[in-house]
């Protein structure tokens, strides 16, 4: 089957990526602390270069072409590329305990590199080799769902062998089991989940709870003190849910109605501004009484400010994920699969979750996490309970044409 990708990214898509890199999901807390310093920032020139280079469509038989001779048996190594601050580390910051345990157990050495500073930059780095059918030098990578979808669609990710992934298959929590961009998780497994919730400052709201987008947009006591995110999928997805529409199956008419609802909030000045993760300072001070927020930020804000609370709307919330993939032509696929499976063992998953504080996609970790930190074990932003998991929704995969059109409409809304 052939898949068609645009020759270049539209102006609206480039603008959305710039927002993501500077203050959006591309600049989330914890894992992005080093990235925000500028060392990994992608320049506008870099974005322009990537848009101009074009992405060739996958060819027939791309799935077979993605495979390579697996040298795992002879070469006990796995080359793993990840984001900064996205792995457990010892107190002296010299070793990664879970990786050390994997090597001790299996004899497989992990060459671990934190060389992913943002999705766009990293894709630009590996794209030439992938397009040429060459080994990228990496056996395992972690990328956000929209980029994972693109890599899989292009035929540049290897299909995983379920027989090497017994823990992953058994322990993946239901809400991440079958995204529309990788049905049945044939090519990927989540590293962590990223949830969008409503956060509010009780000092700024007079002690009142804020628990719906309708309240954010209509409550006169919040006027001028409401924030929405500059990430289209999060803001529009949460608004779609509030309007009774499904983010998994909405139409263009549904999308336009959500944009119109938000535009009304802009015109009435109910909405103060659209933000990346720079909302944290305004929420902490009370300049924003309520806003859409990423759960990882909320956990860290609450550690220092007891006035910060969060709510999960009754209609649900938007969730996304960062995902493990084995790139095409990787030389050590079986070793990579063993490493994926290792992180789906509950004691190992608990160690990772305790350090990075994002949604753990592994079932059965509560007892192990409680031994490390009881508060984290009881936090549904890290371990979703049944009620929270049932409210999770993923923004559906967009066609290239939809993504261009939708980003243009959203850019006009937020003045980008």
mmCIF file of C-alpha atoms in Angstrom:
data_model
loop_
_atom_site.group_PDB
_atom_site.id
_atom_site.type_symbol
_atom_site.label_atom_id
_atom_site.label_comp_id
_atom_site.label_asym_id
_atom_site.label_seq_id
_atom_site.Cartn_x
_atom_site.Cartn_y
_atom_site.Cartn_z
ATOM 1 C CA UNK A 1 0.000 0.000 0.000
ATOM 2 C CA UNK A 2 1.322 3.439 -0.884
ATOM 3 C CA UNK A 3 1.114 6.317 1.557
ATOM 4 C CA UNK A 4 1.269 9.899 0.424
ATOM 5 C CA UNK A 5 3.025 12.526 2.499
ATOM 6 C CA UNK A 6 3.196 16.207 1.562
ATOM 7 C CA UNK A 7 6.374 17.386 -0.165
ATOM 8 C CA UNK A 8 6.769 20.045 2.474
ATOM 9 C CA UNK A 9 5.173 21.256 5.665
ATOM 10 C CA UNK A 10 2.672 24.092 5.402
ATOM 11 C CA UNK A 11 3.268 27.469 7.030
ATOM 12 C CA UNK A 12 0.644 26.616 9.643
ATOM 13 C CA UNK A 13 2.315 23.295 10.450
ATOM 14 C CA UNK A 14 5.698 24.991 10.787
ATOM 15 C CA UNK A 15 4.189 27.595 13.110
ATOM 16 C CA UNK A 16 2.619 24.866 15.236
ATOM 17 C CA UNK A 17 5.968 23.077 15.483
ATOM 18 C CA UNK A 18 7.703 26.306 16.501
ATOM 19 C CA UNK A 19 5.165 26.756 19.298
ATOM 20 C CA UNK A 20 5.670 23.174 20.418
ATOM 21 C CA UNK A 21 9.442 23.499 20.473
ATOM 22 C CA UNK A 22 9.553 26.778 22.407
ATOM 23 C CA UNK A 23 6.795 26.353 24.960
ATOM 24 C CA UNK A 24 4.496 23.470 24.086
ATOM 25 C CA UNK A 25 4.764 19.722 24.353
ATOM 26 C CA UNK A 26 8.233 20.042 22.906
ATOM 27 C CA UNK A 27 9.158 21.912 26.087
ATOM 28 C CA UNK A 28 7.442 19.897 28.810
ATOM 29 C CA UNK A 29 8.832 20.037 32.308
ATOM 30 C CA UNK A 30 11.424 17.623 33.695
ATOM 31 C CA UNK A 31 12.445 15.985 30.437
ATOM 32 C CA UNK A 32 12.929 19.397 28.823
ATOM 33 C CA UNK A 33 15.042 21.209 31.383
ATOM 34 C CA UNK A 34 18.227 20.804 29.363
ATOM 35 C CA UNK A 35 16.398 21.250 26.079
ATOM 36 C CA UNK A 36 15.090 24.659 27.126
ATOM 37 C CA UNK A 37 18.643 25.926 27.662
ATOM 38 C CA UNK A 38 19.037 26.267 23.912
ATOM 39 C CA UNK A 39 21.442 23.421 23.201
ATOM 40 C CA UNK A 40 18.734 21.375 21.541
ATOM 41 C CA UNK A 41 16.503 24.128 20.209
ATOM 42 C CA UNK A 42 15.748 23.825 16.528
ATOM 43 C CA UNK A 43 16.307 27.087 14.705
ATOM 44 C CA UNK A 44 13.794 28.501 12.274
ATOM 45 C CA UNK A 45 16.333 27.823 9.572
ATOM 46 C CA UNK A 46 16.391 24.182 10.599
ATOM 47 C CA UNK A 47 12.625 24.005 10.358
ATOM 48 C CA UNK A 48 12.694 25.650 6.951
ATOM 49 C CA UNK A 49 15.302 23.180 5.796
ATOM 50 C CA UNK A 50 13.232 20.270 6.956
ATOM 51 C CA UNK A 51 10.107 21.582 5.234
ATOM 52 C CA UNK A 52 11.968 21.980 1.974
ATOM 53 C CA UNK A 53 13.640 18.582 1.941
ATOM 54 C CA UNK A 54 10.402 16.694 1.437
ATOM 55 C CA UNK A 55 9.540 13.203 2.625
ATOM 56 C CA UNK A 56 9.296 10.463 0.026
ATOM 57 C CA UNK A 57 6.273 8.194 0.297
ATOM 58 C CA UNK A 58 6.735 4.649 1.492
ATOM 59 C CA UNK A 59 6.901 2.105 -1.295
ATOM 60 C CA UNK A 60 5.055 -1.175 -1.689
ATOM 61 C CA UNK A 61 6.595 -3.775 0.528
ATOM 62 C CA UNK A 62 7.944 -1.112 2.879
ATOM 63 C CA UNK A 63 7.216 -3.348 5.852
ATOM 64 C CA UNK A 64 9.602 -5.979 4.498
ATOM 65 C CA UNK A 65 12.138 -3.341 3.517
ATOM 66 C CA UNK A 66 12.176 -2.024 7.077
ATOM 67 C CA UNK A 67 13.638 -5.261 8.395
ATOM 68 C CA UNK A 68 17.345 -5.928 8.496
ATOM 69 C CA UNK A 69 19.611 -8.781 9.462
ATOM 70 C CA UNK A 70 19.188 -9.100 13.232
ATOM 71 C CA UNK A 71 22.602 -9.401 14.837
ATOM 72 C CA UNK A 72 21.294 -9.531 18.403
ATOM 73 C CA UNK A 73 22.574 -13.016 19.120
ATOM 74 C CA UNK A 74 26.157 -12.263 18.076
ATOM 75 C CA UNK A 75 26.252 -8.629 19.250
ATOM 76 C CA UNK A 76 25.001 -8.232 22.835
ATOM 77 C CA UNK A 77 24.239 -4.542 22.546
ATOM 78 C CA UNK A 78 21.292 -2.193 22.047
ATOM 79 C CA UNK A 79 21.614 1.452 21.002
ATOM 80 C CA UNK A 80 18.874 3.492 22.704
ATOM 81 C CA UNK A 81 18.092 7.168 21.955
ATOM 82 C CA UNK A 82 15.831 9.033 24.386
ATOM 83 C CA UNK A 83 14.876 12.534 25.541
ATOM 84 C CA UNK A 84 16.819 14.364 28.226
ATOM 85 C CA UNK A 85 15.699 13.828 31.829
ATOM 86 C CA UNK A 86 13.518 10.890 30.771
ATOM 87 C CA UNK A 87 15.285 8.027 32.563
ATOM 88 C CA UNK A 88 15.918 7.165 36.201
ATOM 89 C CA UNK A 89 19.371 8.121 37.441
ATOM 90 C CA UNK A 90 21.398 7.427 40.590
ATOM 91 C CA UNK A 91 21.860 10.099 43.263
ATOM 92 C CA UNK A 92 25.365 10.811 42.009
ATOM 93 C CA UNK A 93 23.983 10.975 38.430
ATOM 94 C CA UNK A 94 26.624 8.536 37.222
ATOM 95 C CA UNK A 95 24.468 5.547 36.275
ATOM 96 C CA UNK A 96 20.913 4.669 35.260
ATOM 97 C CA UNK A 97 19.912 1.941 37.731
ATOM 98 C CA UNK A 98 17.281 0.249 35.572
ATOM 99 C CA UNK A 99 19.595 0.067 32.575
ATOM 100 C CA UNK A 100 22.326 -1.373 34.795
ATOM 101 C CA UNK A 101 19.853 -4.017 36.009
ATOM 102 C CA UNK A 102 18.906 -4.910 32.423
ATOM 103 C CA UNK A 103 22.564 -5.469 31.503
ATOM 104 C CA UNK A 104 23.224 -7.493 34.660
ATOM 105 C CA UNK A 105 20.267 -9.723 33.881
ATOM 106 C CA UNK A 106 20.664 -10.194 30.138
ATOM 107 C CA UNK A 107 24.311 -9.491 29.384
ATOM 108 C CA UNK A 108 23.147 -6.939 26.808
ATOM 109 C CA UNK A 109 25.002 -3.622 27.003
ATOM 110 C CA UNK A 110 22.848 -0.521 26.518
ATOM 111 C CA UNK A 111 24.484 2.380 24.712
ATOM 112 C CA UNK A 112 22.112 5.001 26.095
ATOM 113 C CA UNK A 113 22.096 8.469 24.545
ATOM 114 C CA UNK A 114 19.899 11.439 25.443
ATOM 115 C CA UNK A 115 20.115 12.968 21.977
ATOM 116 C CA UNK A 116 16.430 13.696 21.344
ATOM 117 C CA UNK A 117 15.798 17.353 22.063
ATOM 118 C CA UNK A 118 12.541 17.656 20.149
ATOM 119 C CA UNK A 119 10.589 15.559 17.671
ATOM 120 C CA UNK A 120 11.167 17.752 14.626
ATOM 121 C CA UNK A 121 14.899 18.114 15.103
ATOM 122 C CA UNK A 122 15.358 14.406 15.746
ATOM 123 C CA UNK A 123 13.304 13.409 12.714
ATOM 124 C CA UNK A 124 15.406 15.743 10.598
ATOM 125 C CA UNK A 125 18.491 13.987 11.954
ATOM 126 C CA UNK A 126 17.415 10.415 11.134
ATOM 127 C CA UNK A 127 15.252 11.051 8.056
ATOM 128 C CA UNK A 128 18.073 10.907 5.458
ATOM 129 C CA UNK A 129 19.176 7.427 6.579
ATOM 130 C CA UNK A 130 15.602 6.155 6.835
ATOM 131 C CA UNK A 131 14.711 7.508 3.398
ATOM 132 C CA UNK A 132 17.831 5.888 1.932
ATOM 133 C CA UNK A 133 17.067 2.520 3.534
ATOM 134 C CA UNK A 134 20.078 2.762 5.827
ATOM 135 C CA UNK A 135 20.648 1.932 9.488
ATOM 136 C CA UNK A 136 20.326 5.031 11.677
ATOM 137 C CA UNK A 137 22.717 3.581 14.257
ATOM 138 C CA UNK A 138 19.826 3.343 16.714
ATOM 139 C CA UNK A 139 17.928 0.225 17.728
ATOM 140 C CA UNK A 140 15.332 1.964 19.884
ATOM 141 C CA UNK A 141 13.935 5.505 19.884
ATOM 142 C CA UNK A 142 11.263 7.441 21.820
ATOM 143 C CA UNK A 143 9.027 9.827 19.862
ATOM 144 C CA UNK A 144 5.665 11.495 20.438
ATOM 145 C CA UNK A 145 2.552 9.874 18.975
ATOM 146 C CA UNK A 146 2.131 12.144 15.942
ATOM 147 C CA UNK A 147 5.729 11.499 14.834
ATOM 148 C CA UNK A 148 5.459 7.796 15.635
ATOM 149 C CA UNK A 149 2.404 7.738 13.349
ATOM 150 C CA UNK A 150 4.338 9.401 10.542
ATOM 151 C CA UNK A 151 7.332 7.055 10.849
ATOM 152 C CA UNK A 152 5.069 3.999 10.828
ATOM 153 C CA UNK A 153 3.027 5.361 7.912
ATOM 154 C CA UNK A 154 6.226 5.826 5.900
ATOM 155 C CA UNK A 155 7.270 2.214 6.541
ATOM 156 C CA UNK A 156 10.273 3.279 8.613
ATOM 157 C CA UNK A 157 9.527 1.306 11.784
ATOM 158 C CA UNK A 158 9.982 -2.439 12.187
ATOM 159 C CA UNK A 159 7.072 -4.622 13.176
ATOM 160 C CA UNK A 160 7.607 -6.011 16.669
ATOM 161 C CA UNK A 161 7.670 -9.723 17.501
ATOM 162 C CA UNK A 162 4.982 -10.412 20.165
ATOM 163 C CA UNK A 163 6.860 -13.496 21.359
ATOM 164 C CA UNK A 164 9.628 -11.212 22.637
ATOM 165 C CA UNK A 165 7.175 -8.946 24.483
ATOM 166 C CA UNK A 166 5.207 -11.060 27.000
ATOM 167 C CA UNK A 167 5.247 -8.458 29.784
ATOM 168 C CA UNK A 168 4.459 -5.588 27.433
ATOM 169 C CA UNK A 169 1.541 -7.449 25.878
ATOM 170 C CA UNK A 170 0.131 -8.476 29.250
ATOM 171 C CA UNK A 171 0.728 -5.277 31.218
ATOM 172 C CA UNK A 172 -0.038 -2.410 28.833
ATOM 173 C CA UNK A 173 -2.995 -0.536 30.318
ATOM 174 C CA UNK A 174 -6.161 -0.577 28.160
ATOM 175 C CA UNK A 175 -6.288 3.118 27.261
ATOM 176 C CA UNK A 176 -3.058 2.842 25.235
ATOM 177 C CA UNK A 177 -3.628 -0.558 23.648
ATOM 178 C CA UNK A 178 -4.792 0.299 20.150
ATOM 179 C CA UNK A 179 -4.210 3.827 18.834
ATOM 180 C CA UNK A 180 -5.635 4.476 15.385
ATOM 181 C CA UNK A 181 -2.131 5.160 14.046
ATOM 182 C CA UNK A 182 -0.784 1.752 15.202
ATOM 183 C CA UNK A 183 -3.658 -0.708 15.679
ATOM 184 C CA UNK A 184 -2.834 -3.397 18.199
ATOM 185 C CA UNK A 185 0.555 -1.804 18.908
ATOM 186 C CA UNK A 186 2.140 -3.734 16.054
ATOM 187 C CA UNK A 187 5.114 -1.339 15.867
ATOM 188 C CA UNK A 188 5.218 0.568 19.150
ATOM 189 C CA UNK A 189 4.762 0.589 22.906
ATOM 190 C CA UNK A 190 4.269 3.680 25.096
ATOM 191 C CA UNK A 191 7.150 4.959 27.186
ATOM 192 C CA UNK A 192 4.875 7.359 29.081
ATOM 193 C CA UNK A 193 1.484 9.005 28.757
ATOM 194 C CA UNK A 194 0.783 12.753 28.696
ATOM 195 C CA UNK A 195 -2.592 13.905 30.018
ATOM 196 C CA UNK A 196 -4.310 17.268 29.509
ATOM 197 C CA UNK A 197 -6.400 18.363 32.507
ATOM 198 C CA UNK A 198 -7.911 21.539 33.966
ATOM 199 C CA UNK A 199 -5.720 23.218 36.577
ATOM 200 C CA UNK A 200 -6.852 26.039 38.834
ATOM 201 C CA UNK A 201 -5.556 28.175 41.687
ATOM 202 C CA UNK A 202 -7.990 28.094 44.625
ATOM 203 C CA UNK A 203 -6.669 31.393 45.925
ATOM 204 C CA UNK A 204 -7.592 33.015 42.615
ATOM 205 C CA UNK A 205 -10.991 31.292 42.333
ATOM 206 C CA UNK A 206 -12.032 32.070 45.890
ATOM 207 C CA UNK A 207 -11.872 28.404 46.788
ATOM 208 C CA UNK A 208 -14.194 27.329 43.977
ATOM 209 C CA UNK A 209 -13.503 24.297 41.819
ATOM 210 C CA UNK A 210 -13.204 24.692 38.056
ATOM 211 C CA UNK A 211 -14.009 21.430 36.333
ATOM 212 C CA UNK A 212 -15.284 22.051 32.801
ATOM 213 C CA UNK A 213 -14.427 23.941 29.643
ATOM 214 C CA UNK A 214 -17.926 25.421 29.743
ATOM 215 C CA UNK A 215 -17.161 26.928 33.147
ATOM 216 C CA UNK A 216 -13.838 28.259 31.885
ATOM 217 C CA UNK A 217 -15.540 29.940 28.936
ATOM 218 C CA UNK A 218 -18.765 31.161 30.579
ATOM 219 C CA UNK A 219 -18.114 31.913 34.265
ATOM 220 C CA UNK A 220 -17.996 35.737 34.560
ATOM 221 C CA UNK A 221 -15.907 35.572 37.722
ATOM 222 C CA UNK A 222 -13.082 34.023 35.658
ATOM 223 C CA UNK A 223 -13.172 36.608 32.867
ATOM 224 C CA UNK A 224 -9.725 37.561 31.678
ATOM 225 C CA UNK A 225 -8.064 34.936 33.862
ATOM 226 C CA UNK A 226 -8.517 31.803 31.734
ATOM 227 C CA UNK A 227 -5.803 30.104 29.690
ATOM 228 C CA UNK A 228 -5.944 27.550 26.892
ATOM 229 C CA UNK A 229 -3.004 25.724 25.316
ATOM 230 C CA UNK A 230 -1.272 26.663 22.084
ATOM 231 C CA UNK A 231 -1.216 22.954 21.172
ATOM 232 C CA UNK A 232 -4.134 22.443 18.785
ATOM 233 C CA UNK A 233 -4.914 18.843 19.671
ATOM 234 C CA UNK A 234 -5.179 19.600 23.385
ATOM 235 C CA UNK A 235 -7.271 22.780 23.226
ATOM 236 C CA UNK A 236 -9.585 21.702 20.423
ATOM 237 C CA UNK A 237 -9.801 18.152 21.760
ATOM 238 C CA UNK A 238 -10.915 19.323 25.200
ATOM 239 C CA UNK A 239 -13.440 21.690 23.594
ATOM 240 C CA UNK A 240 -14.813 18.931 21.368
ATOM 241 C CA UNK A 241 -15.383 16.786 24.437
ATOM 242 C CA UNK A 242 -17.141 19.665 26.180
ATOM 243 C CA UNK A 243 -19.472 19.973 23.194
ATOM 244 C CA UNK A 244 -20.350 16.288 23.315
ATOM 245 C CA UNK A 245 -18.195 15.307 20.344
ATOM 246 C CA UNK A 246 -15.655 12.528 20.145
ATOM 247 C CA UNK A 247 -11.994 13.473 19.532
ATOM 248 C CA UNK A 248 -11.589 9.994 18.064
ATOM 249 C CA UNK A 249 -14.197 10.493 15.307
ATOM 250 C CA UNK A 250 -15.083 14.177 14.896
ATOM 251 C CA UNK A 251 -15.925 15.788 11.549
ATOM 252 C CA UNK A 252 -14.684 19.033 10.042
ATOM 253 C CA UNK A 253 -18.008 20.602 11.016
ATOM 254 C CA UNK A 254 -17.396 19.518 14.625
ATOM 255 C CA UNK A 255 -13.903 21.007 14.484
ATOM 256 C CA UNK A 256 -15.206 24.296 13.104
ATOM 257 C CA UNK A 257 -17.833 24.470 15.856
ATOM 258 C CA UNK A 258 -15.134 24.025 18.502
ATOM 259 C CA UNK A 259 -13.044 26.785 16.923
ATOM 260 C CA UNK A 260 -16.097 29.055 16.874
ATOM 261 C CA UNK A 261 -16.765 28.329 20.563
ATOM 262 C CA UNK A 262 -13.199 29.282 21.446
ATOM 263 C CA UNK A 263 -13.330 32.354 19.196
ATOM 264 C CA UNK A 264 -16.295 33.589 21.209
ATOM 265 C CA UNK A 265 -14.145 33.301 24.336
ATOM 266 C CA UNK A 266 -11.400 35.311 22.645
ATOM 267 C CA UNK A 267 -13.798 38.019 21.419
ATOM 268 C CA UNK A 268 -15.414 38.412 24.851
ATOM 269 C CA UNK A 269 -11.954 38.516 26.471
ATOM 270 C CA UNK A 270 -12.917 35.598 28.692
ATOM 271 C CA UNK A 271 -9.705 33.930 27.505
ATOM 272 C CA UNK A 272 -6.609 35.751 28.694
ATOM 273 C CA UNK A 273 -4.234 33.997 26.316
ATOM 274 C CA UNK A 274 -3.148 30.764 24.670
ATOM 275 C CA UNK A 275 0.008 29.413 26.249
ATOM 276 C CA UNK A 276 2.646 26.757 26.093
ATOM 277 C CA UNK A 277 3.964 25.507 29.408
ATOM 278 C CA UNK A 278 4.675 29.103 30.380
ATOM 279 C CA UNK A 279 1.219 29.013 31.969
ATOM 280 C CA UNK A 280 2.874 27.553 35.061
ATOM 281 C CA UNK A 281 4.184 30.901 36.352
ATOM 282 C CA UNK A 282 0.854 32.696 35.820
ATOM 283 C CA UNK A 283 -1.108 29.873 37.435
ATOM 284 C CA UNK A 284 1.264 29.770 40.374
ATOM 285 C CA UNK A 285 0.877 33.527 40.941
ATOM 286 C CA UNK A 286 -2.887 33.511 40.376
ATOM 287 C CA UNK A 287 -2.799 35.682 37.250
ATOM 288 C CA UNK A 288 -4.476 32.703 35.618
ATOM 289 C CA UNK A 289 -7.307 31.423 37.783
ATOM 290 C CA UNK A 290 -7.851 28.358 35.572
ATOM 291 C CA UNK A 291 -6.256 26.864 32.490
ATOM 292 C CA UNK A 292 -5.715 23.722 30.499
ATOM 293 C CA UNK A 293 -2.528 22.095 31.778
ATOM 294 C CA UNK A 294 -0.320 19.040 31.346
ATOM 295 C CA UNK A 295 -0.440 16.640 34.262
ATOM 296 C CA UNK A 296 3.338 16.502 34.698
ATOM 297 C CA UNK A 297 3.371 20.250 35.303
ATOM 298 C CA UNK A 298 0.557 20.004 37.833
ATOM 299 C CA UNK A 299 2.386 17.399 39.902
ATOM 300 C CA UNK A 300 5.455 19.593 40.122
ATOM 301 C CA UNK A 301 3.492 22.801 40.867
ATOM 302 C CA UNK A 302 1.583 21.116 43.675
ATOM 303 C CA UNK A 303 4.845 20.185 45.374
ATOM 304 C CA UNK A 304 5.457 23.881 46.100
ATOM 305 C CA UNK A 305 1.995 25.464 46.036
ATOM 306 C CA UNK A 306 -0.965 23.863 47.855
ATOM 307 C CA UNK A 307 -3.363 26.274 46.117
ATOM 308 C CA UNK A 308 -2.849 24.480 42.794
ATOM 309 C CA UNK A 309 -5.538 21.883 42.139
ATOM 310 C CA UNK A 310 -6.706 19.999 39.091
ATOM 311 C CA UNK A 311 -9.967 18.584 37.771
ATOM 312 C CA UNK A 312 -10.894 15.930 35.249
ATOM 313 C CA UNK A 313 -14.032 17.053 33.392
ATOM 314 C CA UNK A 314 -16.956 14.652 33.588
ATOM 315 C CA UNK A 315 -16.891 14.439 29.783
ATOM 316 C CA UNK A 316 -13.269 13.306 29.780
ATOM 317 C CA UNK A 317 -9.801 14.553 28.887
ATOM 318 C CA UNK A 318 -7.213 14.307 26.110
ATOM 319 C CA UNK A 319 -4.306 11.916 26.430
ATOM 320 C CA UNK A 320 -1.279 11.344 24.196
ATOM 321 C CA UNK A 321 1.906 9.326 24.526
ATOM 322 C CA UNK A 322 5.634 9.121 23.859
ATOM 323 C CA UNK A 323 6.431 5.818 22.213
ATOM 324 C CA UNK A 324 9.198 3.256 21.755
ATOM 325 C CA UNK A 325 9.943 2.306 18.143
ATOM 326 C CA UNK A 326 12.566 0.107 16.468
ATOM 327 C CA UNK A 327 13.694 2.040 13.364
ATOM 328 C CA UNK A 328 13.978 0.421 9.957
ATOM 329 C CA UNK A 329 17.266 -1.388 9.387
ATOM 330 C CA UNK A 330 18.154 -1.447 13.096
ATOM 331 C CA UNK A 331 20.774 -4.154 13.680
ATOM 332 C CA UNK A 332 19.661 -5.368 17.111
ATOM 333 C CA UNK A 333 15.882 -5.681 16.944
ATOM 334 C CA UNK A 334 15.541 -8.631 19.336
ATOM 335 C CA UNK A 335 17.718 -6.903 21.935
ATOM 336 C CA UNK A 336 15.574 -3.780 21.579
ATOM 337 C CA UNK A 337 12.418 -5.836 22.076
ATOM 338 C CA UNK A 338 13.901 -7.358 25.225
ATOM 339 C CA UNK A 339 14.557 -3.856 26.551
ATOM 340 C CA UNK A 340 11.002 -2.742 25.768
ATOM 341 C CA UNK A 341 9.656 -5.795 27.570
ATOM 342 C CA UNK A 342 11.940 -5.164 30.546
ATOM 343 C CA UNK A 343 10.318 -1.768 31.142
ATOM 344 C CA UNK A 344 6.909 -3.422 31.274
ATOM 345 C CA UNK A 345 7.836 -5.438 34.351
ATOM 346 C CA UNK A 346 6.007 -3.646 37.203
ATOM 347 C CA UNK A 347 9.001 -3.240 39.573
ATOM 348 C CA UNK A 348 11.065 -1.698 36.769
ATOM 349 C CA UNK A 349 8.199 0.470 35.555
ATOM 350 C CA UNK A 350 7.720 1.742 39.115
ATOM 351 C CA UNK A 351 11.352 2.840 39.344
ATOM 352 C CA UNK A 352 11.003 4.771 36.102
ATOM 353 C CA UNK A 353 7.668 6.353 37.058
ATOM 354 C CA UNK A 354 9.026 7.493 40.418
ATOM 355 C CA UNK A 355 11.705 9.467 38.656
ATOM 356 C CA UNK A 356 9.919 11.020 35.667
ATOM 357 C CA UNK A 357 6.410 11.561 37.170
ATOM 358 C CA UNK A 358 4.433 11.041 33.951
ATOM 359 C CA UNK A 359 1.574 8.634 33.331
ATOM 360 C CA UNK A 360 2.816 5.079 33.734
ATOM 361 C CA UNK A 361 1.406 2.872 30.935
ATOM 362 C CA UNK A 362 2.134 -0.341 32.848
ATOM 363 C CA UNK A 363 -0.544 -2.149 34.850
ATOM 364 C CA UNK A 364 0.217 -3.544 38.296
ATOM 365 C CA UNK A 365 2.843 -1.019 39.412
ATOM 366 C CA UNK A 366 1.004 0.450 42.413
ATOM 367 C CA UNK A 367 2.497 -1.769 45.129
ATOM 368 C CA UNK A 368 6.023 -1.364 43.814
ATOM 369 C CA UNK A 369 5.610 2.403 43.446
ATOM 370 C CA UNK A 370 4.182 2.664 46.968
ATOM 371 C CA UNK A 371 7.409 1.177 48.337
ATOM 372 C CA UNK A 372 9.272 4.046 46.694
ATOM 373 C CA UNK A 373 6.798 6.894 47.315
ATOM 374 C CA UNK A 374 3.246 6.270 48.624
ATOM 375 C CA UNK A 375 2.057 9.684 47.403
ATOM 376 C CA UNK A 376 3.006 8.873 43.820
ATOM 377 C CA UNK A 377 1.273 5.508 44.027
ATOM 378 C CA UNK A 378 -1.975 7.229 44.995
ATOM 379 C CA UNK A 379 -1.721 9.938 42.335
ATOM 380 C CA UNK A 380 -4.117 9.215 39.432
ATOM 381 C CA UNK A 381 -2.045 11.517 37.218
ATOM 382 C CA UNK A 382 0.666 8.847 37.362
ATOM 383 C CA UNK A 383 -1.405 5.705 37.871
ATOM 384 C CA UNK A 384 -4.881 6.309 36.402
ATOM 385 C CA UNK A 385 -7.642 4.685 38.404
ATOM 386 C CA UNK A 386 -10.541 3.030 36.582
ATOM 387 C CA UNK A 387 -12.636 6.177 36.592
ATOM 388 C CA UNK A 388 -9.861 8.338 35.167
ATOM 389 C CA UNK A 389 -8.826 5.762 32.581
ATOM 390 C CA UNK A 390 -12.428 5.516 31.406
ATOM 391 C CA UNK A 391 -12.467 9.256 30.681
ATOM 392 C CA UNK A 392 -9.350 9.238 28.487
ATOM 393 C CA UNK A 393 -9.670 10.206 24.828
ATOM 394 C CA UNK A 394 -7.074 10.418 22.064
ATOM 395 C CA UNK A 395 -7.224 12.987 19.276
ATOM 396 C CA UNK A 396 -7.682 11.045 16.061
ATOM 397 C CA UNK A 397 -5.058 10.724 13.371
ATOM 398 C CA UNK A 398 -5.361 13.455 10.740
ATOM 399 C CA UNK A 399 -4.771 13.235 7.024
ATOM 400 C CA UNK A 400 -2.109 15.561 5.656
ATOM 401 C CA UNK A 401 -4.822 17.754 4.175
ATOM 402 C CA UNK A 402 -6.744 17.914 7.456
ATOM 403 C CA UNK A 403 -3.653 18.750 9.454
ATOM 404 C CA UNK A 404 -2.824 21.665 7.170
ATOM 405 C CA UNK A 405 -6.374 23.042 7.191
ATOM 406 C CA UNK A 406 -6.927 22.555 10.916
ATOM 407 C CA UNK A 407 -3.626 24.117 11.920
ATOM 408 C CA UNK A 408 -4.392 27.145 9.739
ATOM 409 C CA UNK A 409 -7.743 27.661 11.447
ATOM 410 C CA UNK A 410 -6.204 27.221 14.880
ATOM 411 C CA UNK A 411 -3.348 29.612 14.091
ATOM 412 C CA UNK A 412 -5.896 32.272 13.133
ATOM 413 C CA UNK A 413 -7.753 31.683 16.412
ATOM 414 C CA UNK A 414 -4.733 32.142 18.635
ATOM 415 C CA UNK A 415 -3.149 34.894 16.557
ATOM 416 C CA UNK A 416 -0.080 32.857 15.666
#
